């Protein structure tokens, strides 16, 4: 009976060893394949693959790079008055003059103690006519 117990103990260790071997192989495959962010050497790590690579783009020395500057026209809103091109105008006159211009520019609205009603009226007129604008407060 003692021989039977010894043989059972030896045979019960075999499945445990096989399971450990299987887990080791699975872990090795995960590490080598790079699945789930483990190893693989494809990311930042050690070795040559971790060196940054700079792309070289040929540049023609004769070419000139010119940045477009935005052209602004100012509309000063002072109280309930609009001043455009040094003239007092209505919001309709301003939008008509801007729409008739062939130049590409952006309107800069300068608030000089403007009334809310006049300021909002100008904003709505510019929006209705699809005129690009920015808002700026008067600085002394």
PDB file of C-alpha atoms in Angstrom:
ATOM      1  CA  UNK A   1       0.000   0.000   0.000  1.00  0.00           C
ATOM      2  CA  UNK A   2       2.899   2.350   0.584  1.00  0.00           C
ATOM      3  CA  UNK A   3       4.025   1.850  -3.039  1.00  0.00           C
ATOM      4  CA  UNK A   4       0.583   2.931  -4.220  1.00  0.00           C
ATOM      5  CA  UNK A   5       0.729   6.202  -2.202  1.00  0.00           C
ATOM      6  CA  UNK A   6       4.210   7.040  -3.509  1.00  0.00           C
ATOM      7  CA  UNK A   7       3.148   6.551  -7.113  1.00  0.00           C
ATOM      8  CA  UNK A   8       0.113   8.811  -6.587  1.00  0.00           C
ATOM      9  CA  UNK A   9       2.338  11.577  -5.203  1.00  0.00           C
ATOM     10  CA  UNK A  10       4.669  11.365  -8.179  1.00  0.00           C
ATOM     11  CA  UNK A  11       1.842  11.366 -10.715  1.00  0.00           C
ATOM     12  CA  UNK A  12       0.047  14.336  -9.065  1.00  0.00           C
ATOM     13  CA  UNK A  13       3.133  16.548  -9.573  1.00  0.00           C
ATOM     14  CA  UNK A  14       3.123  15.976 -13.347  1.00  0.00           C
ATOM     15  CA  UNK A  15      -0.081  17.997 -14.076  1.00  0.00           C
ATOM     16  CA  UNK A  16       1.229  20.835 -11.889  1.00  0.00           C
ATOM     17  CA  UNK A  17       4.501  20.950 -13.852  1.00  0.00           C
ATOM     18  CA  UNK A  18       2.623  20.839 -17.178  1.00  0.00           C
ATOM     19  CA  UNK A  19       0.397  23.744 -16.118  1.00  0.00           C
ATOM     20  CA  UNK A  20       3.436  25.801 -15.095  1.00  0.00           C
ATOM     21  CA  UNK A  21       5.144  25.006 -18.406  1.00  0.00           C
ATOM     22  CA  UNK A  22       1.999  26.007 -20.326  1.00  0.00           C
ATOM     23  CA  UNK A  23       1.752  29.322 -18.421  1.00  0.00           C
ATOM     24  CA  UNK A  24       5.419  30.016 -19.091  1.00  0.00           C
ATOM     25  CA  UNK A  25       4.951  29.457 -22.832  1.00  0.00           C
ATOM     26  CA  UNK A  26       1.857  31.716 -22.910  1.00  0.00           C
ATOM     27  CA  UNK A  27       3.713  34.464 -21.031  1.00  0.00           C
ATOM     28  CA  UNK A  28       6.653  34.140 -23.428  1.00  0.00           C
ATOM     29  CA  UNK A  29       4.327  34.485 -26.422  1.00  0.00           C
ATOM     30  CA  UNK A  30       2.705  37.603 -24.964  1.00  0.00           C
ATOM     31  CA  UNK A  31       6.083  39.146 -24.290  1.00  0.00           C
ATOM     32  CA  UNK A  32       7.462  38.402 -27.766  1.00  0.00           C
ATOM     33  CA  UNK A  33       4.333  39.439 -29.664  1.00  0.00           C
ATOM     34  CA  UNK A  34       3.975  42.744 -27.821  1.00  0.00           C
ATOM     35  CA  UNK A  35       0.312  42.172 -27.060  1.00  0.00           C
ATOM     36  CA  UNK A  36      -1.196  44.307 -24.334  1.00  0.00           C
ATOM     37  CA  UNK A  37       1.866  46.539 -24.253  1.00  0.00           C
ATOM     38  CA  UNK A  38       4.267  43.891 -23.025  1.00  0.00           C
ATOM     39  CA  UNK A  39       7.765  43.853 -24.527  1.00  0.00           C
ATOM     40  CA  UNK A  40       8.286  43.274 -28.196  1.00  0.00           C
ATOM     41  CA  UNK A  41      10.778  46.106 -28.544  1.00  0.00           C
ATOM     42  CA  UNK A  42       8.426  48.235 -30.658  1.00  0.00           C
ATOM     43  CA  UNK A  43       7.969  51.048 -28.182  1.00  0.00           C
ATOM     44  CA  UNK A  44      10.217  53.118 -26.030  1.00  0.00           C
ATOM     45  CA  UNK A  45      12.639  50.881 -24.282  1.00  0.00           C
ATOM     46  CA  UNK A  46      16.191  49.743 -24.384  1.00  0.00           C
ATOM     47  CA  UNK A  47      18.376  49.139 -27.390  1.00  0.00           C
ATOM     48  CA  UNK A  48      18.605  50.670 -30.826  1.00  0.00           C
ATOM     49  CA  UNK A  49      14.856  50.889 -31.376  1.00  0.00           C
ATOM     50  CA  UNK A  50      14.558  53.537 -28.647  1.00  0.00           C
ATOM     51  CA  UNK A  51      16.676  56.114 -30.514  1.00  0.00           C
ATOM     52  CA  UNK A  52      14.630  59.028 -31.905  1.00  0.00           C
ATOM     53  CA  UNK A  53      14.574  59.325 -35.677  1.00  0.00           C
ATOM     54  CA  UNK A  54      14.463  62.715 -37.383  1.00  0.00           C
ATOM     55  CA  UNK A  55      13.072  62.927 -40.889  1.00  0.00           C
ATOM     56  CA  UNK A  56      15.026  65.034 -43.323  1.00  0.00           C
ATOM     57  CA  UNK A  57      12.941  67.168 -45.652  1.00  0.00           C
ATOM     58  CA  UNK A  58      14.776  68.782 -48.551  1.00  0.00           C
ATOM     59  CA  UNK A  59      14.240  72.551 -48.771  1.00  0.00           C
ATOM     60  CA  UNK A  60      14.737  74.542 -51.917  1.00  0.00           C
ATOM     61  CA  UNK A  61      16.986  77.437 -50.892  1.00  0.00           C
ATOM     62  CA  UNK A  62      15.530  79.720 -53.558  1.00  0.00           C
ATOM     63  CA  UNK A  63      11.965  79.345 -52.300  1.00  0.00           C
ATOM     64  CA  UNK A  64      10.576  82.065 -50.095  1.00  0.00           C
ATOM     65  CA  UNK A  65       8.085  81.426 -47.317  1.00  0.00           C
ATOM     66  CA  UNK A  66       5.608  84.239 -46.894  1.00  0.00           C
ATOM     67  CA  UNK A  67       3.016  84.276 -44.150  1.00  0.00           C
ATOM     68  CA  UNK A  68      -0.211  86.061 -44.990  1.00  0.00           C
ATOM     69  CA  UNK A  69      -0.822  88.958 -42.676  1.00  0.00           C
ATOM     70  CA  UNK A  70      -4.386  89.675 -41.748  1.00  0.00           C
ATOM     71  CA  UNK A  71      -5.604  93.083 -42.845  1.00  0.00           C
ATOM     72  CA  UNK A  72      -7.890  94.778 -40.318  1.00  0.00           C
ATOM     73  CA  UNK A  73     -10.339  97.642 -40.713  1.00  0.00           C
ATOM     74  CA  UNK A  74     -11.545  99.284 -37.536  1.00  0.00           C
ATOM     75  CA  UNK A  75     -15.096 100.191 -36.630  1.00  0.00           C
ATOM     76  CA  UNK A  76     -15.170 102.370 -33.542  1.00  0.00           C
ATOM     77  CA  UNK A  77     -18.379 102.080 -31.549  1.00  0.00           C
ATOM     78  CA  UNK A  78     -18.601 105.118 -29.309  1.00  0.00           C
ATOM     79  CA  UNK A  79     -21.836 105.491 -27.382  1.00  0.00           C
ATOM     80  CA  UNK A  80     -24.470 104.792 -30.033  1.00  0.00           C
ATOM     81  CA  UNK A  81     -22.353 105.995 -32.994  1.00  0.00           C
ATOM     82  CA  UNK A  82     -20.304 103.990 -35.498  1.00  0.00           C
ATOM     83  CA  UNK A  83     -17.151 105.476 -36.959  1.00  0.00           C
ATOM     84  CA  UNK A  84     -15.784 103.720 -40.056  1.00  0.00           C
ATOM     85  CA  UNK A  85     -13.096 105.182 -42.354  1.00  0.00           C
ATOM     86  CA  UNK A  86     -13.146 108.374 -40.250  1.00  0.00           C
ATOM     87  CA  UNK A  87     -16.857 108.888 -41.006  1.00  0.00           C
ATOM     88  CA  UNK A  88     -19.928 108.494 -38.846  1.00  0.00           C
ATOM     89  CA  UNK A  89     -22.084 105.818 -40.508  1.00  0.00           C
ATOM     90  CA  UNK A  90     -25.001 103.497 -39.805  1.00  0.00           C
ATOM     91  CA  UNK A  91     -24.542  99.726 -39.485  1.00  0.00           C
ATOM     92  CA  UNK A  92     -26.266  99.237 -42.852  1.00  0.00           C
ATOM     93  CA  UNK A  93     -23.922 101.707 -44.567  1.00  0.00           C
ATOM     94  CA  UNK A  94     -20.910  99.974 -43.026  1.00  0.00           C
ATOM     95  CA  UNK A  95     -21.969  96.493 -44.163  1.00  0.00           C
ATOM     96  CA  UNK A  96     -22.791  97.803 -47.649  1.00  0.00           C
ATOM     97  CA  UNK A  97     -19.351  99.400 -47.985  1.00  0.00           C
ATOM     98  CA  UNK A  98     -17.569  96.290 -46.686  1.00  0.00           C
ATOM     99  CA  UNK A  99     -19.541  94.014 -49.038  1.00  0.00           C
ATOM    100  CA  UNK A 100     -18.714  96.243 -52.027  1.00  0.00           C
ATOM    101  CA  UNK A 101     -14.987  96.088 -51.261  1.00  0.00           C
ATOM    102  CA  UNK A 102     -12.925  93.531 -53.180  1.00  0.00           C
ATOM    103  CA  UNK A 103     -10.188  93.433 -50.520  1.00  0.00           C
ATOM    104  CA  UNK A 104      -9.979  90.512 -48.117  1.00  0.00           C
ATOM    105  CA  UNK A 105      -9.834  91.810 -44.574  1.00  0.00           C
ATOM    106  CA  UNK A 106     -11.233  91.297 -41.108  1.00  0.00           C
ATOM    107  CA  UNK A 107     -13.263  93.876 -39.210  1.00  0.00           C
ATOM    108  CA  UNK A 108     -11.991  94.862 -35.795  1.00  0.00           C
ATOM    109  CA  UNK A 109     -14.750  96.269 -33.590  1.00  0.00           C
ATOM    110  CA  UNK A 110     -13.315  98.720 -31.076  1.00  0.00           C
ATOM    111  CA  UNK A 111     -15.558  99.356 -28.064  1.00  0.00           C
ATOM    112  CA  UNK A 112     -15.224 102.926 -26.796  1.00  0.00           C
ATOM    113  CA  UNK A 113     -17.974 103.048 -24.134  1.00  0.00           C
ATOM    114  CA  UNK A 114     -20.472 101.715 -26.653  1.00  0.00           C
ATOM    115  CA  UNK A 115     -24.116 101.324 -25.785  1.00  0.00           C
ATOM    116  CA  UNK A 116     -25.171  97.697 -25.622  1.00  0.00           C
ATOM    117  CA  UNK A 117     -27.924  98.266 -28.178  1.00  0.00           C
ATOM    118  CA  UNK A 118     -25.593  99.830 -30.767  1.00  0.00           C
ATOM    119  CA  UNK A 119     -22.885  97.228 -30.187  1.00  0.00           C
ATOM    120  CA  UNK A 120     -25.306  94.310 -30.531  1.00  0.00           C
ATOM    121  CA  UNK A 121     -26.871  95.881 -33.642  1.00  0.00           C
ATOM    122  CA  UNK A 122     -23.454  96.064 -35.326  1.00  0.00           C
ATOM    123  CA  UNK A 123     -22.574  92.478 -34.364  1.00  0.00           C
ATOM    124  CA  UNK A 124     -25.883  91.212 -35.763  1.00  0.00           C
ATOM    125  CA  UNK A 125     -25.430  93.205 -39.004  1.00  0.00           C
ATOM    126  CA  UNK A 126     -21.933  91.729 -39.500  1.00  0.00           C
ATOM    127  CA  UNK A 127     -23.168  88.188 -38.777  1.00  0.00           C
ATOM    128  CA  UNK A 128     -26.136  88.580 -41.132  1.00  0.00           C
ATOM    129  CA  UNK A 129     -23.752  89.588 -43.936  1.00  0.00           C
ATOM    130  CA  UNK A 130     -21.151  86.859 -43.147  1.00  0.00           C
ATOM    131  CA  UNK A 131     -18.468  89.439 -42.401  1.00  0.00           C
ATOM    132  CA  UNK A 132     -15.555  88.221 -40.291  1.00  0.00           C
ATOM    133  CA  UNK A 133     -14.835  90.304 -37.223  1.00  0.00           C
ATOM    134  CA  UNK A 134     -12.993  90.395 -33.914  1.00  0.00           C
ATOM    135  CA  UNK A 135     -13.890  92.400 -30.831  1.00  0.00           C
ATOM    136  CA  UNK A 136     -11.510  94.675 -28.969  1.00  0.00           C
ATOM    137  CA  UNK A 137     -11.932  97.108 -26.119  1.00  0.00           C
ATOM    138  CA  UNK A 138     -10.568 100.630 -26.439  1.00  0.00           C
ATOM    139  CA  UNK A 139      -7.166 100.961 -24.753  1.00  0.00           C
ATOM    140  CA  UNK A 140      -5.751 104.352 -23.823  1.00  0.00           C
TER     141      UNK A 140
END
